[in-house]
Each structure stands twice: as C-alpha cells, then as structure tokens.
Coordinates of C-alpha atoms in Angstrom, one line a residue:
Chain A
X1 CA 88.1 83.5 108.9
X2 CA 88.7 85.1 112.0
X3 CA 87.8 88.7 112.0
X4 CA 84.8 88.3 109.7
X5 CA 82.0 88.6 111.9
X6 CA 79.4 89.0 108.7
X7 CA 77.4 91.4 107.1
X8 CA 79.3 94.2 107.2
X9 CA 82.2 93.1 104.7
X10 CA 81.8 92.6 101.3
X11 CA 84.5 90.6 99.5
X12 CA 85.6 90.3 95.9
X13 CA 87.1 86.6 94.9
X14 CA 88.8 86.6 91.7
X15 CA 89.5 83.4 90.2
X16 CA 86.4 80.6 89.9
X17 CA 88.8 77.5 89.8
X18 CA 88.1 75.2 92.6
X19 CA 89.8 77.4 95.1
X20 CA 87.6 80.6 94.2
X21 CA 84.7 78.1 94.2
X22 CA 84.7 76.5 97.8
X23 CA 85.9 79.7 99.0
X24 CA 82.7 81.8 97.4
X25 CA 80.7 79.1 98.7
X26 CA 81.6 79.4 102.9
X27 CA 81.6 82.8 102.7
X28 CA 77.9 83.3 101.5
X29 CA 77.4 80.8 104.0
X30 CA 78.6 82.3 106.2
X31 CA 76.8 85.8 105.6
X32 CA 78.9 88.1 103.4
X33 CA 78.5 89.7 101.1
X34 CA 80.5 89.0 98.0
X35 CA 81.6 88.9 93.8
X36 CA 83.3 86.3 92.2
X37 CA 84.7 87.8 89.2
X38 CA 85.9 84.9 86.6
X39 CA 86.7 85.9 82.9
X40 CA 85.9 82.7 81.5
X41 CA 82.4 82.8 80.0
X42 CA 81.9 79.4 80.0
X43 CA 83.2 78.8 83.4
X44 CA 81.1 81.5 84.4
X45 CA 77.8 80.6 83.3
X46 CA 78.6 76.8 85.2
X47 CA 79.4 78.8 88.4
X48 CA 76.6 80.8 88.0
X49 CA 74.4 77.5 88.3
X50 CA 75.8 76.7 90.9
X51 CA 76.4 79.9 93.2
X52 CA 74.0 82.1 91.9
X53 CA 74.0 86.3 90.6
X54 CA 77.7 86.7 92.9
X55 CA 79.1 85.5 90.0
X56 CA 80.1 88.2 87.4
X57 CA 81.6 87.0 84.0
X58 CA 84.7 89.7 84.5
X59 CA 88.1 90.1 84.3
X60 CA 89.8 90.9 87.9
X61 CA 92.8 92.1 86.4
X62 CA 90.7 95.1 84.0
X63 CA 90.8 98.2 86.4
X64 CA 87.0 98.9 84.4
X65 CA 85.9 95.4 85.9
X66 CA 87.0 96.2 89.0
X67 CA 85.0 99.0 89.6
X68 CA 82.0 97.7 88.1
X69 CA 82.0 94.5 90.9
X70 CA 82.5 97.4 93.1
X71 CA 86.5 97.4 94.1
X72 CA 86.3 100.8 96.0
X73 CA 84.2 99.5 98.4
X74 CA 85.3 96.6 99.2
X75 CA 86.7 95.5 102.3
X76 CA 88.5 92.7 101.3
X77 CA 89.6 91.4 97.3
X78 CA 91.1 87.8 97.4
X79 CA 92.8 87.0 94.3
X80 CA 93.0 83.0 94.2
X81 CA 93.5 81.9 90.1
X82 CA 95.9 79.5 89.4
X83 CA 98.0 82.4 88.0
X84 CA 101.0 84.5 89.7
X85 CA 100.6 87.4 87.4
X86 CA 97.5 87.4 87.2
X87 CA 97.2 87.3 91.1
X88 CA 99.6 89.9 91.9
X89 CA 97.9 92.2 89.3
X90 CA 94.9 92.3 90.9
X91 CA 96.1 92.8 94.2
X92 CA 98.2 95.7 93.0
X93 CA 95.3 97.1 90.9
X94 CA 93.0 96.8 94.2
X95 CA 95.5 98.0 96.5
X96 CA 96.8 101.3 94.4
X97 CA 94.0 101.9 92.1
X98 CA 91.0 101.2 94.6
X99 CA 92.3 101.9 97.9
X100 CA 91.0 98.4 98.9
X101 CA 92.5 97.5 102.9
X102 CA 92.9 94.0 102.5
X103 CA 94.6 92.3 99.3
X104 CA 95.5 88.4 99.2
X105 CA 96.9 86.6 97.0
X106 CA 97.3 82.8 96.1
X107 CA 100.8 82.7 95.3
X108 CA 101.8 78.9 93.5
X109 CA 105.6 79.5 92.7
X110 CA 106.7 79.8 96.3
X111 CA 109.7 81.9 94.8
X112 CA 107.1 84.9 94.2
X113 CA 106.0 85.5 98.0
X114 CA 108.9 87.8 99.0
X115 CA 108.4 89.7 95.9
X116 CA 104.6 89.8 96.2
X117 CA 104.9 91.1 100.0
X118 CA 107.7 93.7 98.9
X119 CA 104.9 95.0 96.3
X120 CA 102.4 95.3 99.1
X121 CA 100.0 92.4 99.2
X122 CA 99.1 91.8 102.6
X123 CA 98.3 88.2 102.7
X124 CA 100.2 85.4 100.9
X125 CA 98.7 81.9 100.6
X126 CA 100.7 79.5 99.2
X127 CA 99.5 75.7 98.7
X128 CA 102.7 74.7 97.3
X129 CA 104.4 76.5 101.0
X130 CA 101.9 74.4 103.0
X131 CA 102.3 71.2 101.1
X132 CA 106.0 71.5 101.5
X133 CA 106.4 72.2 105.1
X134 CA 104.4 69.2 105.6
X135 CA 106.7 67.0 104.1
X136 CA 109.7 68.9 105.1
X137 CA 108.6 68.0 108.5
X138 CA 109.5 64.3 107.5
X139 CA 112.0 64.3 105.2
X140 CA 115.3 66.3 105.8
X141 CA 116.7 68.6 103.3
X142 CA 119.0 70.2 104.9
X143 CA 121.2 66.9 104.3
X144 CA 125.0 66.0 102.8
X145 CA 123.9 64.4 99.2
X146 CA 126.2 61.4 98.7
X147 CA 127.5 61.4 95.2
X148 CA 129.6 58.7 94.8
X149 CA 132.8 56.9 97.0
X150 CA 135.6 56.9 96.6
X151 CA 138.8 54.6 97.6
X152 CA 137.1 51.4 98.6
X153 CA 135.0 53.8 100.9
X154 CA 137.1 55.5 102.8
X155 CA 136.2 59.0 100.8
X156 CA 133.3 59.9 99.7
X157 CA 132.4 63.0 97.2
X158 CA 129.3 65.1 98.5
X159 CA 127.3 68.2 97.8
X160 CA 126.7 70.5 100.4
X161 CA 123.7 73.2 99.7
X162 CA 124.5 76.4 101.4
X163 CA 120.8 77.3 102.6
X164 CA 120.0 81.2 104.0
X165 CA 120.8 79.5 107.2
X166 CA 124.5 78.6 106.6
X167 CA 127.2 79.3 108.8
X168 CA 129.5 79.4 106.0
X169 CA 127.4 82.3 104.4
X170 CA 129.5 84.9 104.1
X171 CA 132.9 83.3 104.8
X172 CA 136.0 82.1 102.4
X173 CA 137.1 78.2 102.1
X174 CA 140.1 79.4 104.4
X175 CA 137.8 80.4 107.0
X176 CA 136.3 77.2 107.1
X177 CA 137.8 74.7 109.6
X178 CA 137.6 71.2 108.1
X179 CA 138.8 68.5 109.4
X180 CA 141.8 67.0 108.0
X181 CA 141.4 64.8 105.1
X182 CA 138.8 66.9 104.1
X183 CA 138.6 69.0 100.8
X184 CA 136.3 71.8 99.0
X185 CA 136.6 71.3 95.9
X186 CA 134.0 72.6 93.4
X187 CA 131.3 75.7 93.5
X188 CA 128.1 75.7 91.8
X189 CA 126.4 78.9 91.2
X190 CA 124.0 79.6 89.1
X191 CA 124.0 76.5 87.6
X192 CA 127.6 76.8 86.9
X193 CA 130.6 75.3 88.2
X194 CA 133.9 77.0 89.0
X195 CA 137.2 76.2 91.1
X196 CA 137.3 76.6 94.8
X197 CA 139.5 80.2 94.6
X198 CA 141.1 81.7 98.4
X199 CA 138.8 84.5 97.3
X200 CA 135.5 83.0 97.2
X201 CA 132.9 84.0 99.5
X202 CA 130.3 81.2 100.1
X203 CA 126.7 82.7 99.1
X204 CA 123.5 81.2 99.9
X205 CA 122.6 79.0 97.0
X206 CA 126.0 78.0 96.1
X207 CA 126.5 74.3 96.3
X208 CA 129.9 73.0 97.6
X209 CA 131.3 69.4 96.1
X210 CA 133.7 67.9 98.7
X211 CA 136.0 65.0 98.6
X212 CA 135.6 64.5 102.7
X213 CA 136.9 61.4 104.8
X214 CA 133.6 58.8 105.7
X215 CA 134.1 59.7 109.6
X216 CA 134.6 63.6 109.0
X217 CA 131.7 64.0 107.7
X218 CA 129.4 65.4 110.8
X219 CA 132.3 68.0 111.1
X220 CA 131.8 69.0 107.1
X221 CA 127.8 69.3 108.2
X222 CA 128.5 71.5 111.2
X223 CA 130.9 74.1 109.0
X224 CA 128.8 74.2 105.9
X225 CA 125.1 73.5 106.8
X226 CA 124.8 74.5 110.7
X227 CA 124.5 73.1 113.9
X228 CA 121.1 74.1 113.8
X229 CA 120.3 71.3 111.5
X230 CA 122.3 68.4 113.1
X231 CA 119.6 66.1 114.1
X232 CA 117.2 66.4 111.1
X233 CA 120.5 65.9 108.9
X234 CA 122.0 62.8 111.0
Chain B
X1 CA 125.8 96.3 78.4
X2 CA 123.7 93.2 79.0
X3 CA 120.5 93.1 77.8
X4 CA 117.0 90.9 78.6
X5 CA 114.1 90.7 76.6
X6 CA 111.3 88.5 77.4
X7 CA 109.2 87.2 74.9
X8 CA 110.6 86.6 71.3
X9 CA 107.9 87.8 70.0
X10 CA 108.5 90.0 66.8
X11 CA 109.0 92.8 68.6
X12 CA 111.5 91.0 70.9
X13 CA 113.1 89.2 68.6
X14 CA 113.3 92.3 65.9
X15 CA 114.9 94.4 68.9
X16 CA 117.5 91.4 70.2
X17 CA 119.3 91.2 66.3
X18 CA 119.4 95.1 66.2
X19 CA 120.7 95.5 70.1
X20 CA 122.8 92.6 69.2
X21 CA 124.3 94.2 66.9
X22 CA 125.0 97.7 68.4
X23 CA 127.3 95.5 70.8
X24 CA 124.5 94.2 73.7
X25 CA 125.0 91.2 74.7
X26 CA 121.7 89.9 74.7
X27 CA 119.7 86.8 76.3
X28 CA 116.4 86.3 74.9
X29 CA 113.8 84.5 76.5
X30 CA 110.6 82.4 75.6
X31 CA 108.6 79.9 77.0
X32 CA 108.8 78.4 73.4
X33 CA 111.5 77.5 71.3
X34 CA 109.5 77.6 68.1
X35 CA 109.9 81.7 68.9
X36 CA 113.3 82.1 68.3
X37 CA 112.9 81.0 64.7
X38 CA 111.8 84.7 64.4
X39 CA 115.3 85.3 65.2
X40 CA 118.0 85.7 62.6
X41 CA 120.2 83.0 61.6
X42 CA 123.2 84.8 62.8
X43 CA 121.7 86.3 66.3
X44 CA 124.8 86.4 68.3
X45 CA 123.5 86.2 71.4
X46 CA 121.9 84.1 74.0
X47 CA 118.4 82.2 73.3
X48 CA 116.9 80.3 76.7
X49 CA 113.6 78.6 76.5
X50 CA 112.0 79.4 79.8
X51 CA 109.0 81.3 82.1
X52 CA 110.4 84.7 82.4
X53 CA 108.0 85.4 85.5
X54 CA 110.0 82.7 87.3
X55 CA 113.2 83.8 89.5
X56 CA 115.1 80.9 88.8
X57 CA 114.8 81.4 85.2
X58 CA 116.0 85.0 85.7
X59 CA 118.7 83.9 87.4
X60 CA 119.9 81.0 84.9
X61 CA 119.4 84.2 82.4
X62 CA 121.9 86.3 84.1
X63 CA 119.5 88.7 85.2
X64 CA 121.6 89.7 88.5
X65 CA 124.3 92.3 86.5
X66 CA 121.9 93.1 83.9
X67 CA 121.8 96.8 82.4
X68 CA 118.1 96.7 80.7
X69 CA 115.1 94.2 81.0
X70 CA 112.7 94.3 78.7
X71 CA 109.6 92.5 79.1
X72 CA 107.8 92.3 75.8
X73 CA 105.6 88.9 76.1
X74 CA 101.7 88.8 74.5
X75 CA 100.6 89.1 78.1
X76 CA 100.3 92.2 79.8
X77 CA 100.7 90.8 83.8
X78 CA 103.0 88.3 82.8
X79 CA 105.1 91.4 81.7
X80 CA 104.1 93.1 84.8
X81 CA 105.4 89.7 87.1
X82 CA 108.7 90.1 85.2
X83 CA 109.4 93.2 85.1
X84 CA 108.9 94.0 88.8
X85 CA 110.8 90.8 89.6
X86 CA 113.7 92.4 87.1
X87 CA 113.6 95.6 89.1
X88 CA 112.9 94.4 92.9
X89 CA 114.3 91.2 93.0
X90 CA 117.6 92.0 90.6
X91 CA 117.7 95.3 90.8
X92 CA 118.1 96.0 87.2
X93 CA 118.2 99.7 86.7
X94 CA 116.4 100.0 83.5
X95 CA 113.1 97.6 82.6
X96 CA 110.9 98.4 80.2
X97 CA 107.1 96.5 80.4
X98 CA 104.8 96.4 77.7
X99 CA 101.4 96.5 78.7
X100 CA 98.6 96.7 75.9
X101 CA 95.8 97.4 78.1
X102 CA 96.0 101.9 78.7
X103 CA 94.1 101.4 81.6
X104 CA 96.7 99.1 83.3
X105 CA 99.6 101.1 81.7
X106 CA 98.6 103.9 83.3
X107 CA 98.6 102.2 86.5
X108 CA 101.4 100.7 86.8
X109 CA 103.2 104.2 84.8
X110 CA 101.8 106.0 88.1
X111 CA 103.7 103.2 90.2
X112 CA 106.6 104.0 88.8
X113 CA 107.5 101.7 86.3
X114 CA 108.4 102.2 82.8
X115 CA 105.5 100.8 80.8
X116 CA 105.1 101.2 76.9
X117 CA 101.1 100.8 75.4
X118 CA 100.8 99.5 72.1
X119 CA 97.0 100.4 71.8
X120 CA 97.9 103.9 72.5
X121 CA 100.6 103.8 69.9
X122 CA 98.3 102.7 67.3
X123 CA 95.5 104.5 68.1
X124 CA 97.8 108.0 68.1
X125 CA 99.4 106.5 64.9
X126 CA 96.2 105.8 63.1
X127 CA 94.6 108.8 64.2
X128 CA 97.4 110.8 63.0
X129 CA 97.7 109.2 60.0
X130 CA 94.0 110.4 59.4
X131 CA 95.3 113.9 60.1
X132 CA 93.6 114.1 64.0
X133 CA 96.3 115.9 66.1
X134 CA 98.8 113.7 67.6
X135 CA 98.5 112.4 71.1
X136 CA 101.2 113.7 73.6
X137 CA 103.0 110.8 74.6
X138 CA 101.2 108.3 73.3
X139 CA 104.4 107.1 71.5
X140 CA 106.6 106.9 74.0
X141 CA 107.7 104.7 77.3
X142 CA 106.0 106.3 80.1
X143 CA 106.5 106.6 84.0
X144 CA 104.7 108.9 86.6
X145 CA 106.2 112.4 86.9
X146 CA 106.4 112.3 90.1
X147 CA 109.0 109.6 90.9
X148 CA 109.6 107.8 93.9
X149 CA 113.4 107.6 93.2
X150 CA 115.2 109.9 90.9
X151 CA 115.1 109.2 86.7
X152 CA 118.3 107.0 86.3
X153 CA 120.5 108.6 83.6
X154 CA 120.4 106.2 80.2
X155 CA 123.7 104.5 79.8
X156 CA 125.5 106.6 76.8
X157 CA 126.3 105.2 73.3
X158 CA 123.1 103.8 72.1
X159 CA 121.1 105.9 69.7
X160 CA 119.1 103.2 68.2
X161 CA 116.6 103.4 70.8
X162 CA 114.0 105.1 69.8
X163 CA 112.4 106.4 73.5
X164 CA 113.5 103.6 75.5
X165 CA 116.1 105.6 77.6
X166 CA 114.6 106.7 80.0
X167 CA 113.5 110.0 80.8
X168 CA 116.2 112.1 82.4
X169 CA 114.7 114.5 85.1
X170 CA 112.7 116.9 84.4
X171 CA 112.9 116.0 80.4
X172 CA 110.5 117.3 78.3
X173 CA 108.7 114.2 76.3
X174 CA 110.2 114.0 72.6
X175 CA 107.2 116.0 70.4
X176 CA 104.7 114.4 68.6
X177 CA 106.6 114.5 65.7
X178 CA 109.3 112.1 66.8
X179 CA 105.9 109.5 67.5
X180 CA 107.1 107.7 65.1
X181 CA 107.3 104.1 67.0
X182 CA 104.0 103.2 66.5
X183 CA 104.4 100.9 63.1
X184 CA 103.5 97.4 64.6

C-alpha cells in the first residue's frame, strides 16, 4: 500500500468475498477511511458483524449506489468480486461517471487485462497472472510437445505453439530454414486445422505439427519458438 | 454478413431464426444448451454452448470477421464485458448491448456504445399505451451524439431491423410513432 499514508483517502471496495474482506480489514487498520459495498444481503449483514457500519448492503455496479457510498469523492474504488463484468463495470462507472482517480480491478480470466487496461482501469490484479508466473518459473511452456514417433524413432511428430514471442511470427513456411529432414506439416488456428499452403503467414497462436528428425529438433525450436527460450525449453 | 448474438434468450433466439433467414449467417451463443431449444427446429445457423464474455469463446465463434455483435444475455455487464470485447478486441463494427438498467444505459450510450434499454421501452410502451405522450427515443438503440469516431454507415439490404442500424450522422431519431419495438 505504498502511497497511502492514511486519513486523507477514502476508499470504496466493492466485492465482500474473501478478497474484499481481508482487504477492508487492513485498510481500517491501517487508518482509512473506507465502504464496502456488497449486494448480497445476507453476506452483508455477516460482514457487517464482522467489520462494522463500512459495510453498505449495495450494488457497486448501480451508478445510484455509487453515489450514495460516496463515489465522487473518493480517492480510490477497488473493485475485487469474483466477477469480470462485474469488475470492469464498476471501474468504468467510477472512472467516467464519478471522476474517481484511481480504479482497480481484480481481473480472474487473465485474457481480460489488455481489454480492461484499453477501457481505462488503471490497476489490474490478477491472481490467476500471479499464480501462473509462479509456476511458469518451474515448468517450461514454451516447449516442443512430443506427439507421437515415428519410424522406430528416428522421426518424431510435434506441436510447436507460436507464442507473441515467435520468430516465425510474421513469416511464410518458405521463409523458415529447417533443417533437412524436417517438415511443416499441419496449421491449427482457431481450433481448426488446415494444410501448410506457400502462402501462409505464421500468426501468434497458430500451432505448427511437424514431422522433424530426433536430432533436428533444437534447430525446429530455434526457427519456430525463439532463441530466447532455448534453455527453459532444453 | 456474419452475425453474433449472445444469449439465446427469447429475444436472441427470436432474432437468430429471422436474421437467419434474411441470409445472416449467424452463431448464437449460450452458456446453456437447454437455450437453444428456444431455437427453431430448422435454425440454419451456428449454435455454441459457451461464456460469451470470454475471448477464446469469441474466437472459437468467429468473432474476428464478424459484421454485427449483439449481446442480448439477462445480464446487463455481462453484455457490457462482451460487447466491448466484440468492439475493442475484434473490432466488429457494429455491436449492439442490451442493458436493462437506464442508468447504466445511459452511461455506457455516453461512452459510445450502442446500448438498447428494455425498461425504457416498456415504460414508453406502457405509458403510451395509456395515452401519456411517447418518450423520444425510448424505443430505439442509443449512442451519445457526440461520437468519438464517426456513425459507421449500416451495411445495405436489411430492412428487418427495426432500429438496430445504426444511426447515420447527423440522423434524426425515427419519431415516436415508429416506437413500436417495445412488445417484450
């Protein structure tokens, strides 16, 4: 909580799920003021018990509730349910309709944080993002998948992900120097496959199924994953 | 022209057999498949169960080269998620949101997308009906009048949508008397 020095800030949370919860609870101790708006009556009156009159039975995502807990003065709204939409509602509602200077959002599908910054949230936080670059850190993805071999083992059929950070992005199978004894073979994109045409242009996304010599295949890694990737994919 | 509708829904699923059969070619979506029972028996066109406020769902959906996007689900910001993923992320030149809530429609109407209010609709159509003078615009899809981008011209050849083109610059709104939407 850098920046937050107390007193001065008042913060709306909306969203009393655990995050909202633990969250509500270090920033009163910590000083500031605050709302937590949940919709859920039930839930409501339980955090209520628990934290006190900060807790408004409301609906974050009603521009009337909004300004009742006080939306055009606040510093700071946090939006932290266990909803996208919902989330990036209020943040827009906040941001356009309340001239609030901070919005954040918890964003779950880690798919909807581009998006989310595009439409002007300012902060993103993503557990699933977190949790994943933590395991990501252990486990390789940006790897050859072995799909089967082929000719007692001396070929082997793989899939090749072209990620955003692709050398092939961009480029046609006949720009692609493979080593010989070495074929592209099949495209999937979108979930469909289709032939290997001279005018294809690799995209990020596609996946590439290669019929590829055992010993060829650092050479296949270099040209269609990247360099850059070598030692987490060896 | 290819056509999205999220949420099968009777209005969804009422709006895919007629678009259907003006020649769309339409993919309907719902995170149910007990939905597209509402759809006719003979409903040419595409029916994928799925979250139509996730990307890769869009994608699968053939949302990239879409003309219209029309996100009709019970749930106002679900809409809102979808369509705004339809416009930023695919670039779909014309979506449509439903959002029931008029406070929230006019919102995001003043941010520029196209939002259509059923509560409105009923309350002009009702109100109407009980001979109160109608409400202007209450009917009809709605985005600011002053546009961040210029009003995209409504592909040709489609008359049966009633107010979903969208508004070409500087076009007055259809009168009250055309209001005629506001049935369901």
């Amino acid at each position: 909580m850098d920046g937050l020095e107390g007193g001065d800030v008042f913060v709306i949370v909306v969203g009393g799920g655990r995050v909202g919860f633990y969250l509500t609870k270090e920033l009163l101790a910590e000083g500031h003021e605050l709302v937590l708006m949940e919709k859920d009556p039930r839930s409501a009156e339980r955090l209520r018990d628990e934290l006190g009159a900060v807790v408004v039975n409301r609906d974050g995502c009603e521009g009337t509730h909004l300004a009742e807990a006080g939306a055009n003065r606040a510093s700071i709204v946090a939006a932290v349910t266990g909803d996208d939409a919902d989330n990036l509602v209020v943040c827009q509602m906040a941001k356009h309709h309340f001239d609030v200077p901070r919005t954040i959002a918890r964003v779950n599908n880690p798919r909807n944080e581009i998006l989310f910054r595009h439409l002007g949230v300012d902060e993103i936080i993503s557990p699933t993002r977190m949790v994943l670059a933590a395991i990501e850190q252990d486990i390789p993805v940006h790897e050859l998948l072995h799909l089967a071999q082929l000719e007692g083992g001396e070929l082997e059929l793989i899939e090749a992900q072209i990620a955003d950070d692709s050398p092939a992005i961009g480029r046609r199978p006949a720009d692609i120097e493979l080593p010989e004894g070495c074929a592209l073979f099949v495209l999937i994109r979108d979930d469909k496959a289709q032939s290997m045409r001279p005018d294809t242009v690799f995209q990020a996304g596609d996946k590439v199924i290669a019929v590829s010599r055992t010993e060829c295949e650092t050479d296949l890694h270099r040209q269609l994953i990247g360099a850059a990737h070598e030692i987490a994919g060896a | 022209m290819r056509t999205i509708i999220v949420g099968c829904g009777r209005v969804g699923a009422g709006l895919a057999g007629q678009l259907a059969r003006d020649g769309h070619e339409v993919t309907v979506l719902d995170q149910t498949t007990e939905a597209f029972r509402r759809l006719a028996p003979d409903f040419p066109g595409q029916a994928l169960r799925g979250d139509g406020t996730d990307e890769s769902v869009l994608r699968r959906a053939g949302a990239a080269g879409a003309d219209w996007f029309l996100a009709l689900t019970n749930g106002d910001n679900r809409n809102i998620l979808a369509a705004q993923l339809a416009s930023e992320t695919f670039g779909i030149q014309y979506v449509l949101c439903k959002i029931n809530d008029p406070v929230r429609a006019q919102a995001y109407a003043t941010l520029g997308v196209h939002t259509i209010d059923r509560t409105m609709m009923m309350i002009d159509s009702i109100g109407r009906f009980m001979g109160r003078p109608a409400m202007p615009g209450a009917a009809d899809v709605r985005r600011a009048a002053v546009q961040p981008v210029a009003a995209p011209v409504p592909p040709p050849g489609h008359g049966e949508l009633p107010a979903a083109g969208p508004p070409a610059e500087g076009a007055e709104p259809p009168g009250p008397g055309d209001g005629r939407t506001g049935g369901r």
